[in-house]
Short mmCIF file of C-alpha atoms in Angstrom, two decimals:
data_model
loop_
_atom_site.label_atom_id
_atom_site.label_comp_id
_atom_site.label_asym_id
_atom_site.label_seq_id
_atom_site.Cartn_x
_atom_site.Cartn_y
_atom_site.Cartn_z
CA UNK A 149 0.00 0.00 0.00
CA UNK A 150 1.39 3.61 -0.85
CA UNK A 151 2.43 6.24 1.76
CA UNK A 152 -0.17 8.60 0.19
CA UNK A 153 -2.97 6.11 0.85
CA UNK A 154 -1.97 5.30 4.40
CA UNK A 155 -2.28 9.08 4.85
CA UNK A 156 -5.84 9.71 3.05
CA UNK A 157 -7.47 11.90 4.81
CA UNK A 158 -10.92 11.09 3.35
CA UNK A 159 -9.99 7.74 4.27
CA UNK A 160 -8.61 7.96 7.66
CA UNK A 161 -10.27 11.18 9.09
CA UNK A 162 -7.67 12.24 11.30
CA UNK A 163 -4.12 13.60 10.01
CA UNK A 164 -0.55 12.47 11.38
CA UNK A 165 -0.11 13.04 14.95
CA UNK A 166 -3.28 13.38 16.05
CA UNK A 167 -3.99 11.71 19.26
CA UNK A 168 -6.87 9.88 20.72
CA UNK A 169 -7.55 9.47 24.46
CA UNK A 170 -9.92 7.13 26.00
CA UNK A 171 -10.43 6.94 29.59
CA UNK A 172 -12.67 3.49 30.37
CA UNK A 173 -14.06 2.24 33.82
CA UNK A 174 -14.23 -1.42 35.07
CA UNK A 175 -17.78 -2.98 34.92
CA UNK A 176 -19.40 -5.62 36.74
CA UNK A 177 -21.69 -8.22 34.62
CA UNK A 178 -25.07 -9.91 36.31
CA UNK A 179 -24.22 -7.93 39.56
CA UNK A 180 -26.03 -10.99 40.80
CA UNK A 181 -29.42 -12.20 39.36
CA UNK A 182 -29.16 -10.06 36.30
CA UNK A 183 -27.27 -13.01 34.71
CA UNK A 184 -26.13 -11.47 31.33
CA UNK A 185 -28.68 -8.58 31.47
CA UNK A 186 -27.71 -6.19 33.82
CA UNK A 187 -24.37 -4.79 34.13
CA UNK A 188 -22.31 -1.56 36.52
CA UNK A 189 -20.41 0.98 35.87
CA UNK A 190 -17.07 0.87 38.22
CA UNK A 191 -15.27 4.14 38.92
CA UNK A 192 -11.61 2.35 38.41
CA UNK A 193 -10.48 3.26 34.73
CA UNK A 194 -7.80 2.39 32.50
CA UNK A 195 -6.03 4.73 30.08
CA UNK A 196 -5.48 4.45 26.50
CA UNK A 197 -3.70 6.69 24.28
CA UNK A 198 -3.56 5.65 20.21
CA UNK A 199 -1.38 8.04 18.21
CA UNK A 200 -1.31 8.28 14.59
CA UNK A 201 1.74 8.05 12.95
CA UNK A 202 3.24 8.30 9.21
CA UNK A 203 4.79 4.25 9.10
CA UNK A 204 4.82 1.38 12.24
CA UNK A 205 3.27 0.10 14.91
CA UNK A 206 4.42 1.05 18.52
CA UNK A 207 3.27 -0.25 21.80
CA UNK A 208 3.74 1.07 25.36
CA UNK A 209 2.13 -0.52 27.67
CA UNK A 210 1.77 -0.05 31.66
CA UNK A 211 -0.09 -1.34 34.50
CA UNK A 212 -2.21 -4.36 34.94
CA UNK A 213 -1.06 -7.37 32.17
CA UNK A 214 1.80 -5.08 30.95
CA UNK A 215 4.23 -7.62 32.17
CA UNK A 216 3.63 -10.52 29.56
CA UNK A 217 1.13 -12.39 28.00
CA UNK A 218 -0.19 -8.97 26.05
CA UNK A 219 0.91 -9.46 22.71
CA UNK A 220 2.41 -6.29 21.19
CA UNK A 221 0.91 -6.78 17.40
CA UNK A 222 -2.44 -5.80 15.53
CA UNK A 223 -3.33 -8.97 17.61
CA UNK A 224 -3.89 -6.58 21.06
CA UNK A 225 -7.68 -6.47 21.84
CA UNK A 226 -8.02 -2.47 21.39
CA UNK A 227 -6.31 -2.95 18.29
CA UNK A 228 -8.56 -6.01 16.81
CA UNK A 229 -11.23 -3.82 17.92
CA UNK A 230 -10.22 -0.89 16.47
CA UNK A 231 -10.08 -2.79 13.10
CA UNK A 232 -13.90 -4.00 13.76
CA UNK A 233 -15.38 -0.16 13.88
CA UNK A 234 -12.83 0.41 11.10
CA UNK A 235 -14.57 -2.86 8.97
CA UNK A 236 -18.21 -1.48 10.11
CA UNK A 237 -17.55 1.77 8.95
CA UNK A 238 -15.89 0.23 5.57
CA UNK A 239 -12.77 1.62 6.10
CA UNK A 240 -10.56 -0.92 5.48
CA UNK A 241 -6.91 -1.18 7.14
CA UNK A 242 -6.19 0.94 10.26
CA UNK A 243 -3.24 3.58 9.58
CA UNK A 244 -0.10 3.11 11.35
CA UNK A 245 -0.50 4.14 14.96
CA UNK A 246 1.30 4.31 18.76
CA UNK A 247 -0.53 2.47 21.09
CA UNK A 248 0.16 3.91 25.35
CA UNK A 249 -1.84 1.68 27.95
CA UNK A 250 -1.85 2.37 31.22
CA UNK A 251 -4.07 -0.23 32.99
CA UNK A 252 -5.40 -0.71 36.47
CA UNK A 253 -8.47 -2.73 35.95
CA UNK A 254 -7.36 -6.20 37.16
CA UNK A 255 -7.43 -9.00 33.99
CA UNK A 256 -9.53 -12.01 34.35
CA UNK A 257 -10.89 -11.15 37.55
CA UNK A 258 -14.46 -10.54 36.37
CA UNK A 259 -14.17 -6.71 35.94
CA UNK A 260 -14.94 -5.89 32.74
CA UNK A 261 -11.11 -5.62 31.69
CA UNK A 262 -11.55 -7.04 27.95
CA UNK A 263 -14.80 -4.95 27.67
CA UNK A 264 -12.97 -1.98 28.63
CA UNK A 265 -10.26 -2.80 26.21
CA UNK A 266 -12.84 -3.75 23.63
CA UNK A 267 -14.58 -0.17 23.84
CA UNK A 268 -11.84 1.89 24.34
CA UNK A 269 -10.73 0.91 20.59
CA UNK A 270 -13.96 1.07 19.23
CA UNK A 271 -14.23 5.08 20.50
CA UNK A 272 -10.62 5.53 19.41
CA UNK A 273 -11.06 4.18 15.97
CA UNK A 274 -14.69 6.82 15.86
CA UNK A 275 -12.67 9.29 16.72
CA UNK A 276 -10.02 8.82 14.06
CA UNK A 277 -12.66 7.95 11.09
CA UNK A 278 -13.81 11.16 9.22
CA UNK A 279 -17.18 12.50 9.90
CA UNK A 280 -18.86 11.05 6.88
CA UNK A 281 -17.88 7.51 8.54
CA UNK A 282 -18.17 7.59 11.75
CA UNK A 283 -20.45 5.20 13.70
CA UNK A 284 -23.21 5.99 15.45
CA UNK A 285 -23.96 4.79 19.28
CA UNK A 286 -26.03 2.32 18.65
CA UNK A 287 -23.54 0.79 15.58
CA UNK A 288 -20.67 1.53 18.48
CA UNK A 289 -23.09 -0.58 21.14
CA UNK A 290 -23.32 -3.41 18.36
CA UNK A 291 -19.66 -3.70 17.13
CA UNK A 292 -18.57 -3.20 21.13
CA UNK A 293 -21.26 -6.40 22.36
CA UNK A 294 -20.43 -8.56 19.08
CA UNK A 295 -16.93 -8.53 19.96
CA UNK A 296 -17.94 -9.38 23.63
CA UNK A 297 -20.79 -11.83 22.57
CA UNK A 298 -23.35 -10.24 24.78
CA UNK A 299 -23.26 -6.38 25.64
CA UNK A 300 -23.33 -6.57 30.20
CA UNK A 301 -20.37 -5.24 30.19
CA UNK A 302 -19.60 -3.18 27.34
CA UNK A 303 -22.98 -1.03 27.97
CA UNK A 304 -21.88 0.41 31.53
CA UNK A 305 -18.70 1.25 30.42
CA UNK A 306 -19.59 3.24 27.56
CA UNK A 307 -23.00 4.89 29.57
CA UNK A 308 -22.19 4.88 33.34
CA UNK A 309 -24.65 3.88 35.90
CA UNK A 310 -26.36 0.41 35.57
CA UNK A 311 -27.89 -0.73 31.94
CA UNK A 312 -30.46 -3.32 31.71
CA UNK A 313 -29.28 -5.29 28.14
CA UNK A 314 -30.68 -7.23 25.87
CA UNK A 315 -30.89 -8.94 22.75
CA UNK A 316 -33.87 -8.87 19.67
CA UNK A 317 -34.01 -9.72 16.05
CA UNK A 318 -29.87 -10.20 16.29
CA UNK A 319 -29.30 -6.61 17.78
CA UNK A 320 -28.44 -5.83 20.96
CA UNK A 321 -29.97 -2.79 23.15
CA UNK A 322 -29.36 -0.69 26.80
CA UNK A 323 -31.05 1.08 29.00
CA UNK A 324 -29.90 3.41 31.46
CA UNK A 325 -30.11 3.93 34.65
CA UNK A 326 -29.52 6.35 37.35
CA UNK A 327 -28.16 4.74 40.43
CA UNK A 328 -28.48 5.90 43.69
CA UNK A 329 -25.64 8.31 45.09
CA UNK A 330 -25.76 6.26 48.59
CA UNK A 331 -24.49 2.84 46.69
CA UNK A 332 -20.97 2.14 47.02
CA UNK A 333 -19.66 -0.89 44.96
CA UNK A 334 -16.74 -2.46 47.55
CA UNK A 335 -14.37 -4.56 45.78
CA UNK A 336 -12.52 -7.61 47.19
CA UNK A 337 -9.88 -8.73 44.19
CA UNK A 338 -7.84 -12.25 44.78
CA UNK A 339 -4.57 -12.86 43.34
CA UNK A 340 -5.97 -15.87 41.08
CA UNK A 341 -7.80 -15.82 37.88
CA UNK A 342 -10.36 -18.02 36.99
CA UNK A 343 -10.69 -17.65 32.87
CA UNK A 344 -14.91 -16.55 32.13
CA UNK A 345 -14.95 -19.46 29.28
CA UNK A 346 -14.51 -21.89 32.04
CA UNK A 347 -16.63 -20.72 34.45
CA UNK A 348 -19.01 -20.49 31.84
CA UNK A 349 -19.18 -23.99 31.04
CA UNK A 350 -19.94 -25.06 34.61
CA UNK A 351 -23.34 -23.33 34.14
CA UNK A 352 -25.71 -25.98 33.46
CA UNK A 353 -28.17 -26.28 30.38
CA UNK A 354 -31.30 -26.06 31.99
CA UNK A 355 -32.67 -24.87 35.23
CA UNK A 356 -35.89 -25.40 36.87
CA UNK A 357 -39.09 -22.55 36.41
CA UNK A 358 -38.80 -22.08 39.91
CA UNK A 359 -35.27 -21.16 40.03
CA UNK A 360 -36.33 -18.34 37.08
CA UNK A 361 -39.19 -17.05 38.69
CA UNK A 362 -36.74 -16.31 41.91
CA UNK A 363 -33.78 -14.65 39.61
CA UNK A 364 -36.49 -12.60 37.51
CA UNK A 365 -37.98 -11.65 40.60
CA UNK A 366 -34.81 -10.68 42.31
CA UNK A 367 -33.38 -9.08 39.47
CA UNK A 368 -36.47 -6.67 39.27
CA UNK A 369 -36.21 -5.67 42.64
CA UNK A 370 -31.89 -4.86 42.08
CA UNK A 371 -33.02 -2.33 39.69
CA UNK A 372 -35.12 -1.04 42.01
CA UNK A 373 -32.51 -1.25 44.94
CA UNK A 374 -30.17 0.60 42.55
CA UNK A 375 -32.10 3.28 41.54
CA UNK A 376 -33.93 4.38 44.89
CA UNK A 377 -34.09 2.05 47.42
CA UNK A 378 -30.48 0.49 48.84
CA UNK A 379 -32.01 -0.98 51.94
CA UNK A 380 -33.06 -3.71 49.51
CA UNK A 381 -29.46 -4.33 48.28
CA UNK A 382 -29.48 -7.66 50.08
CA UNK A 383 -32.13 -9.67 48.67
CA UNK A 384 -32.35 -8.35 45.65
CA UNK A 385 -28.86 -9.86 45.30
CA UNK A 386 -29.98 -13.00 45.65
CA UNK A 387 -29.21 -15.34 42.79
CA UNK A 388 -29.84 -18.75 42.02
CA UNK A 389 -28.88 -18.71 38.02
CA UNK A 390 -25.34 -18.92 38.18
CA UNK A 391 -23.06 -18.21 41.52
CA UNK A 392 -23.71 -21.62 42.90
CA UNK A 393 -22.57 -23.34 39.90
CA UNK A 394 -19.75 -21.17 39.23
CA UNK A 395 -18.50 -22.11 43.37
CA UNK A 396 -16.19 -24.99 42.98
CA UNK A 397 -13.98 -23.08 40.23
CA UNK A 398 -13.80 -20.27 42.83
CA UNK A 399 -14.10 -21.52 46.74
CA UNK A 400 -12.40 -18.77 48.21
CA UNK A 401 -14.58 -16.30 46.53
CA UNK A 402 -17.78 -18.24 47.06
CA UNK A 403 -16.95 -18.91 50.56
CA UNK A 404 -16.29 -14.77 50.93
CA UNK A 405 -19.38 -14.18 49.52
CA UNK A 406 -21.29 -16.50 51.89
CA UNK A 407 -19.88 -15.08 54.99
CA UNK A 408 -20.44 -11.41 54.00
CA UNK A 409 -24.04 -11.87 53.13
CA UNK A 410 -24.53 -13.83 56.95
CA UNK A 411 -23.35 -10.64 58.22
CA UNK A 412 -25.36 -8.63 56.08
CA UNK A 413 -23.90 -7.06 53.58
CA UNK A 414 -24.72 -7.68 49.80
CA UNK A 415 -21.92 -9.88 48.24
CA UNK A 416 -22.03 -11.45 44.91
CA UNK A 417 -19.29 -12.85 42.64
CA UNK A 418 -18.39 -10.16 40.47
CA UNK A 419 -19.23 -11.35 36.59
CA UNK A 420 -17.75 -14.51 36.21
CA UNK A 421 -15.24 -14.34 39.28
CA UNK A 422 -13.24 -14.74 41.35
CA UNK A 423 -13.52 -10.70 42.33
CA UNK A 424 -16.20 -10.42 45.06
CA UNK A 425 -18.28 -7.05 45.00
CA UNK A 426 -20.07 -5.97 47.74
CA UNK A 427 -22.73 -3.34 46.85
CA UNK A 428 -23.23 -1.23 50.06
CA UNK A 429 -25.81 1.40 51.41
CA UNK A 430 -23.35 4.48 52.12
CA UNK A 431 -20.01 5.44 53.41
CA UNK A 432 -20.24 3.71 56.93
CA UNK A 433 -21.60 0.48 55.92
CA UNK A 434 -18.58 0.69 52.75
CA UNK A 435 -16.12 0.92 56.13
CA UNK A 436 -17.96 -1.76 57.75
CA UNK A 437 -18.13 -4.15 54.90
CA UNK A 438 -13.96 -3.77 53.96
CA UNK A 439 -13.32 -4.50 57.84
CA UNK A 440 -15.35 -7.41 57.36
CA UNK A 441 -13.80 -9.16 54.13
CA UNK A 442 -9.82 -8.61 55.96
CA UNK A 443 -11.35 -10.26 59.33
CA UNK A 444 -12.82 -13.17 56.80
CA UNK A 445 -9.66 -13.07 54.70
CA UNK A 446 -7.32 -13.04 57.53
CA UNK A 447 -8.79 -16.34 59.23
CA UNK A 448 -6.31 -19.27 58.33
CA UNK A 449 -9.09 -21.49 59.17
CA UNK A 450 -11.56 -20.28 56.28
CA UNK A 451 -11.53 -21.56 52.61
CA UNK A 452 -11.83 -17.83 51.97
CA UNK A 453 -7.78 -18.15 53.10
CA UNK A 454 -6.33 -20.00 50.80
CA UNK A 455 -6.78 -21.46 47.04
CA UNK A 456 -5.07 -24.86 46.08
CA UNK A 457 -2.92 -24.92 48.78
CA UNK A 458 -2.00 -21.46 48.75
CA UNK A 459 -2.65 -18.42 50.91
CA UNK A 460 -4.73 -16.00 48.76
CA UNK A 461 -3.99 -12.12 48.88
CA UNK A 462 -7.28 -10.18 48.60
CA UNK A 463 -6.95 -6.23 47.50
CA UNK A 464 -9.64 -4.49 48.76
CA UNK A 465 -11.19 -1.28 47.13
CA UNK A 466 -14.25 1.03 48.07
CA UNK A 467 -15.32 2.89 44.95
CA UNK A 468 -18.11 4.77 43.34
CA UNK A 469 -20.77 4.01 40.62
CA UNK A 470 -19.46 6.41 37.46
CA UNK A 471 -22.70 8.27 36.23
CA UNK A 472 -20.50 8.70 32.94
CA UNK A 473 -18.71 5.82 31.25
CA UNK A 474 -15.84 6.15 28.83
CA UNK A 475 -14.46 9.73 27.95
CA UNK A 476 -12.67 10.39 24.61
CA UNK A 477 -10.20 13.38 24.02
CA UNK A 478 -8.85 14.09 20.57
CA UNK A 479 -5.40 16.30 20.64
CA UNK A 480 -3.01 17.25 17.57
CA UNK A 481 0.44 18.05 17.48
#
């Protein structure tokens, strides 16, 4: 391909040096019964900086899975999805470009990280397409949740807040909304992985009515506790769907979970694990509840201690509930 083409204008929108800047929060999938419906917005955000340049391909990369494992080729996940919202728009190849990463959402710890990734190269490759090609949100929803398979994730981080999700007639669609300013989403992140794929396939075929009636039930009232009425965080967290399957792959988490919800608070497995999230009715009770996972975590003789023989370090974050999701800043030299 010629240097002129590479630097079409009409083609690529945005000249030589311009850079793109996406800021993305974490997100939390099902946040209980909403079992690939409902999905949170999680003020902890990753930076990504794309820079186009006139040859190459250039990676720095930071933070959380800097250290290996990431490959540095058009094979990195913003990248590959960059190329997606480039192929919806029919724009063909992406123009040589700098990739900068600086991550702090933990990888497969059931916090949204490949979402994250996923839209933060779908915004970036908007931004760089010219006007006349851009995507719209609801083509940037569908190329996002197509490269995710289902769109729990990749809706809070590019809204904020809490989305309800689902699917009709092969297209996805979210819905807002506003979450209560007293809910604080408490994080307690192990220093294991458990990969989503397999804790996916424990989840059985079939379940029984009853156990649908209880998740739709509870997963009506969550939106509810969400948007107005916290005191009701516990049993609308209730969920039957998945979290007991998904146990064995994940006992410290599971057995976390179990102890904080005996004590009150409103634990659930954070997507597909092992992260637990407690959801919590204001500042005090946010206190309360991080006390409670170290006292849990700290207790040699719980299965919350240790996983496969070896002691398991919890990190332990109290956040906030982003009413905005990802930000995008374009800059040029």
């Amino acid at each position: 391909m010629s240097e002129a083409h590479l630097n079409d204008p009409a083609r690529h929108g945005a000249p030589v040096g311009t850079t793109v800047t996406v800021e993305v929060p974490a997100s939390t999938g099902n946040v209980g019964p909403g079992f690939d419906s409902l999905g949170l917005a999680l003020e902890c955000r990753d930076t990504v900086r794309l820079t186009r340049l006139s040859s190459g391909l250039e990676f720095d990369l930071h933070g959380e899975g800097a250290g290996g494992g990431v490959p540095r080729t058009h094979e990195h996940l913003v990248l590959r999805a960059m190329q997606a919202a480039y192929d919806a728009a029919g724009a063909g190849s992406l123009p040589p470009l700098r990739l900068e990463a600086h991550n702090v959402i933990p990888h497969g710890r059931g916090m949204g990280s490949s979402a994250s990734a996923v839209v933060a190269g779908v915004l970036a490759a908007n931004a760089f397409l010219s006007a006349a090609s851009r995507l719209t949100p609801d083509e940037v929803l569908q190329v996002c949740s197509r490269l995710e398979g289902h769109p729990d994730n990749v809706a809070p981080t590019l809204l904020g807040g809490l989305t309800v999700s689902y699917e009709e007639e092969g297209r996805f669609h979210s819905v807002p909304v506003s979450v209560h300013p007293d809910v604080v989403p408490v994080v307690a992140v192990p220093d294991f992985e458990v990969a989503t794929a397999m804790a996916r396939g424990l989840l059985p075929d079939t379940v029984a009515h009853r156990t649908a009636a209880v998740n739709a039930g509870r997963a009506a009232l969550l939106v509810s506790a969400l948007g107005g009425r916290p005191e009701l965080l516990l049993p609308a967290t209730f969920d039957l769907l998945h979290q007991p399957y998904r146990a064995q792959a994940m006992a410290p988490s599971a057995e976390l979970m179990t102890r904080l919800r005996e004590r009150g608070h409103a634990a659930l497995i954070s997507g597909a694990g092992p992260t637990v999230l407690t959801l919590v009715n204001g500042a005090e009770e946010a206190e309360r509840a991080a006390a409670a996972i170290h006292e849990i975590a700290e207790d040699t003789a719980s299965p919350a201690h240790s996983y496969r023989g070896q002691p398991v370090s919890w990190r332990v974050q109290i956040l906030q509930v982003p009413r905005e999701g990802a930000k995008v800043t374009v800059s040029t030299q």
